[in-house]
Amino acid sequence: VQLQASGGGLVQAGDSLRLSCAVSGLTFRNYGMAWYRQAPGKEREIVAAITRSGGLTRYADSVKGRFTIARENAKNTVYLQMNSLKPEDTAVYYCAAGSVINTSIFDTKGANYAYWGQGTQVTVSS
């Protein structure tokens, strides 16, 4: 199983980025997906999650209204559209896949997600 995250970079506050996570080695449509992030010196936190069908999404309060998670099951890919970026969004962003039921997709600890990508750095300058 491979999860390949991409799309990170260095941007200014207020800019946008779209992260992508290409998944292989599993039946993508059977897995809930999530994005987590970890900033230096801080614990990993969940940013957004989406059910297998894409019909339900959940967001951390800190990103609601700015970030959007979406998936294309035909392309085995999950996205994170990030708008109005802030310096506090600076972190390494990880995608994760898990055989989770819909009510458990927003897993703050990440225990429900068995597969993780390598991370992509997002740096937002003020």
GROMACS .gro file of C-alpha atoms in nm:
model
  126
    1VAL     CA    1   0.000   0.000   0.000
    2GLN     CA    2   0.130   0.343  -0.093
    3LEU     CA    3  -0.002   0.688  -0.021
    4GLN     CA    4   0.185   0.959  -0.208
    5ALA     CA    5   0.113   1.311  -0.089
    6SER     CA    6   0.209   1.611  -0.299
    7GLY     CA    7   0.130   1.977  -0.351
    8GLY     CA    8   0.293   2.136  -0.052
    9GLY     CA    9   0.512   2.442  -0.074
   10LEU     CA   10   0.599   2.786   0.052
   11VAL     CA   11   0.324   3.045   0.018
   12GLN     CA   12   0.223   3.375   0.169
   13ALA     CA   13  -0.061   3.430   0.410
   14GLY     CA   14  -0.389   3.447   0.222
   15ASP     CA   15  -0.273   3.223  -0.061
   16SER     CA   16  -0.414   2.885  -0.157
   17LEU     CA   17  -0.270   2.538  -0.206
   18ARG     CA   18  -0.418   2.207  -0.311
   19LEU     CA   19  -0.272   1.893  -0.169
   20SER     CA   20  -0.318   1.560  -0.343
   21CYS     CA   21  -0.275   1.208  -0.214
   22ALA     CA   22  -0.256   0.927  -0.467
   23VAL     CA   23  -0.331   0.587  -0.321
   24SER     CA   24  -0.235   0.247  -0.456
   25GLY     CA   25  -0.235  -0.108  -0.331
   26LEU     CA   26  -0.582  -0.109  -0.181
   27THR     CA   27  -0.943  -0.076  -0.297
   28PHE     CA   28  -0.964   0.298  -0.252
   29ARG     CA   29  -1.343   0.324  -0.253
   30ASN     CA   30  -1.357   0.099   0.054
   31TYR     CA   31  -1.151   0.333   0.271
   32GLY     CA   32  -1.221   0.647   0.461
   33MET     CA   33  -0.956   0.912   0.410
   34ALA     CA   34  -0.819   1.187   0.625
   35TRP     CA   35  -0.560   1.461   0.633
   36TYR     CA   36  -0.354   1.522   0.944
   37ARG     CA   37  -0.085   1.775   1.013
   38GLN     CA   38   0.200   1.816   1.253
   39ALA     CA   39   0.375   2.142   1.325
   40PRO     CA   40   0.721   2.157   1.487
   41GLY     CA   41   0.698   2.092   1.858
   42LYS     CA   42   0.329   2.011   1.842
   43GLU     CA   43   0.125   1.694   1.841
   44ARG     CA   44  -0.025   1.562   1.523
   45GLU     CA   45  -0.380   1.682   1.468
   46ILE     CA   46  -0.655   1.585   1.233
   47VAL     CA   47  -0.748   1.846   0.976
   48ALA     CA   48  -1.025   1.686   0.771
   49ALA     CA   49  -1.180   1.351   0.694
   50ILE     CA   50  -1.410   1.207   0.430
   51THR     CA   51  -1.615   0.891   0.411
   52ARG     CA   52  -1.570   0.620   0.151
   53SER     CA   53  -1.836   0.757  -0.078
   54GLY     CA   54  -1.741   1.118  -0.018
   55GLY     CA   55  -2.086   1.190   0.114
   56LEU     CA   56  -1.974   1.304   0.457
   57THR     CA   57  -1.687   1.530   0.554
   58ARG     CA   58  -1.561   1.659   0.885
   59TYR     CA   59  -1.321   1.942   0.966
   60ALA     CA   60  -1.119   2.073   1.253
   61ASP     CA   61  -1.261   2.398   1.384
   62SER     CA   62  -0.941   2.578   1.293
   63VAL     CA   63  -0.987   2.511   0.921
   64LYS     CA   64  -1.364   2.515   0.877
   65GLY     CA   65  -1.467   2.744   0.596
   66ARG     CA   66  -1.113   2.758   0.456
   67PHE     CA   67  -1.024   2.397   0.374
   68THR     CA   68  -1.216   2.145   0.166
   69ILE     CA   69  -1.151   1.773   0.147
   70ALA     CA   70  -1.265   1.583  -0.160
   71ARG     CA   71  -1.197   1.253  -0.328
   72GLU     CA   72  -1.208   1.103  -0.673
   73ASN     CA   73  -1.259   0.731  -0.636
   74ALA     CA   74  -1.201   0.679  -1.008
   75LYS     CA   75  -0.853   0.825  -0.965
   76ASN     CA   76  -0.775   0.677  -0.622
   77THR     CA   77  -0.697   1.026  -0.504
   78VAL     CA   78  -0.797   1.247  -0.213
   79TYR     CA   79  -0.747   1.622  -0.213
   80LEU     CA   80  -0.723   1.901   0.039
   81GLN     CA   81  -0.800   2.243  -0.099
   82MET     CA   82  -0.658   2.503   0.137
   83ASN     CA   83  -0.766   2.864   0.099
   84SER     CA   84  -0.691   3.175   0.301
   85LEU     CA   85  -0.383   3.013   0.446
   86LYS     CA   86  -0.245   3.142   0.772
   87PRO     CA   87   0.103   3.112   0.925
   88GLU     CA   88  -0.044   2.878   1.186
   89ASP     CA   89  -0.128   2.633   0.906
   90THR     CA   90   0.245   2.570   0.864
   91ALA     CA   91   0.304   2.198   0.918
   92VAL     CA   92   0.380   1.870   0.752
   93TYR     CA   93   0.054   1.737   0.612
   94TYR     CA   94  -0.013   1.364   0.601
   95CYS     CA   95  -0.286   1.171   0.426
   96ALA     CA   96  -0.420   0.856   0.584
   97ALA     CA   97  -0.646   0.570   0.481
   98GLY     CA   98  -0.853   0.353   0.709
   99SER     CA   99  -1.129   0.097   0.697
  100VAL     CA  100  -1.341   0.315   0.922
  101ILE     CA  101  -1.711   0.341   0.966
  102ASN     CA  102  -1.863   0.676   0.882
  103THR     CA  103  -1.913   0.783   1.243
  104SER     CA  104  -1.545   0.726   1.318
  105ILE     CA  105  -1.379   0.911   1.034
  106PHE     CA  106  -1.285   1.212   1.249
  107ASP     CA  107  -1.032   1.023   1.455
  108THR     CA  108  -0.826   1.272   1.652
  109LYS     CA  109  -0.567   1.011   1.750
  110GLY     CA  110  -0.537   0.847   1.410
  111ALA     CA  111  -0.576   0.496   1.547
  112ASN     CA  112  -0.845   0.410   1.295
  113TYR     CA  113  -0.618   0.487   1.002
  114ALA     CA  114  -0.386   0.201   0.917
  115TYR     CA  115  -0.206   0.352   0.621
  116TRP     CA  116  -0.016   0.679   0.607
  117GLY     CA  117   0.161   0.881   0.345
  118GLN     CA  118   0.506   1.032   0.381
  119GLY     CA  119   0.391   1.389   0.435
  120THR     CA  120   0.424   1.710   0.241
  121GLN     CA  121   0.551   2.036   0.389
  122VAL     CA  122   0.330   2.342   0.387
  123THR     CA  123   0.491   2.668   0.495
  124VAL     CA  124   0.291   2.988   0.517
  125SER     CA  125   0.482   3.312   0.562
  126SER     CA  126   0.327   3.621   0.715
   0.00000   0.00000   0.00000
